[in-house]
C-alpha angles and dihedrals in degrees: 000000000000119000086247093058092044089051089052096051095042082045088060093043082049098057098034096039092121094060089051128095105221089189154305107301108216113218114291083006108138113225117239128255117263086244091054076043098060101028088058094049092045093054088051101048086056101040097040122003090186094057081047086063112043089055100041111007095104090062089059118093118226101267096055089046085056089064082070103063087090092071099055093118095076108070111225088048086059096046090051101051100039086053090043093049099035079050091047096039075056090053099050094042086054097056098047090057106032115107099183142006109279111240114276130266135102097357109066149229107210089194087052119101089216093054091063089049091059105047091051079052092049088046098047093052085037096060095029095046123012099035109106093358124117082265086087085028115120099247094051082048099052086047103051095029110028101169105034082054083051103055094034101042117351102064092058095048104093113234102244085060103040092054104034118180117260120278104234090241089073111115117218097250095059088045087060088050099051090049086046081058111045088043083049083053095041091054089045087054095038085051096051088043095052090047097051087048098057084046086056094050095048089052091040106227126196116262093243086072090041093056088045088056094054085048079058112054125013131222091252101047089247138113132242112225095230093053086056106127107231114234136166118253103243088056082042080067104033084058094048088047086050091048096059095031083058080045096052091049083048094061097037085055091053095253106135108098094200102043112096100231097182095065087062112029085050105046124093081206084085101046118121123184087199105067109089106232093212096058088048095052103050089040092057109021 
């Protein structure tokens, strides 16, 4: 990507900084400057573009995401646009044909009331009972996420350590459970990968980005150590906390399949005087 395209696109983050959501604020956390803002995203957007889109990306309208194409041949970036445009090509078909707003309940409408009244909920239950539980541990993650977990911790993990050998105190049942898993992620991965692939073929990519595909993710879902990218520590654990702050955004947008959001966005139970409905809002929204 050329000097000119990066200054267009940080152009476009500079003049529309305030509708963009910088990142999760953890409780008592104090938000950044817009000049913090826009010196960190700058830096990003130089250093890793991926990592710049998976933070920011959706906040990107289609022609600023098109700047990207240069850069297909990395992986992740490719990952990350095709998911971003295919989201966004959704979105538009849905409004051309949408009549009237859908029932509320996990998808939101940021102008609604209501909606205020549930986030604070989310966030409530969020802070209260998620927060530094299993539910941000590695294992929950992979499962649900296998391929944000992938990209963010589990390519950096080298494989003697990732799959360690059974402790003899394992009883045979959690052993099955643990196979059942890792089968469960495999398929997930197998499924992605298949997926990225077909979009390659329709858009007919060179085979130098194939075969840097194949460098990327195995056939069985698992790294060579030899393939483990070599990072320090201190960026090991500012991944892993990007990688739950993306997953806390995930659950506070609804986006968790298997999580039962009624129980939380109707029940008085979650409700906190405290939170201030205007800084939810605008950290989620």
């Amino acid at each position: 990507m050329d000097i000119n395209t990066k200054e267009e696109i940080f152009d476009h983050i500079s003049k529309n900084l305030s509708s963009i959501q910088f990142k999760t604020l953890r409780e008592n956390e104090i938000e950044a400057t817009d000049d913090e803002k826009l010196t960190t995203m700058k830096q990003t957007l130089e250093n890793d573009p991926a990592l710049f889109l998976t933070k920011w990306g959706k906040f990107l309208p289609k022609n600023e995401l098109e700047k990207f194409e240069c850069l297909r041949g990395d992986y992740e970036v490719n990952w990350h646009l095709n998911k971003l445009l295919s989201t966004q090509n959704k979105n538009t078909i849905s409004s051309s044909i949408a009549s009237e707003p859908p029932i509320i309940s996990k998808q939101l409408l940021p102008s609604s009331r209501h909606n205020k009244q549930i986030l604070n909920r989310r966030y409530k239950y969020l802070t209260t009972m998620l927060d530094n539980t299993s539910y941000f541990g590695d294992e929950a993650i992979e499962m649900r996420e296998p391929s944000l977990y992938e990209d963010y911790v589990g390519q950096y993990i080298p494989e003697e350590e990732r799959y360690k050998q059974f402790d003899d105190d394992v009883d045979l049942i959690d052993r099955v459970y643990y196979d059942i898993d890792q089968s469960y992620i495999h398929d997930r991965l197998q499924e992605e990968k298949r997926i990225l692939e077909e979009q390659e073929e329709e858009e007919e990519e060179e085979e130098e980005e194939e075969n840097e595909i194949e460098k990327k993710v195995k056939g069985d879902g698992m790294a060579d150590n030899e393939d483990v990218p070599q990072i320090s520590e201190e960026e090991k654990q500012q991944l892993r906390a990007d990688l739950v702050d993306i997953m806390r955004n995930k659950f506070m947008s609804g986006d968790d399949p298997d999580f039962d959001y009624d129980a939380v966005d109707f029940n008085e139970e979650y409700d906190d005087v405290n939170v201030q409905e205007q800084e939810i809002q605008g950290t989620y929204i």
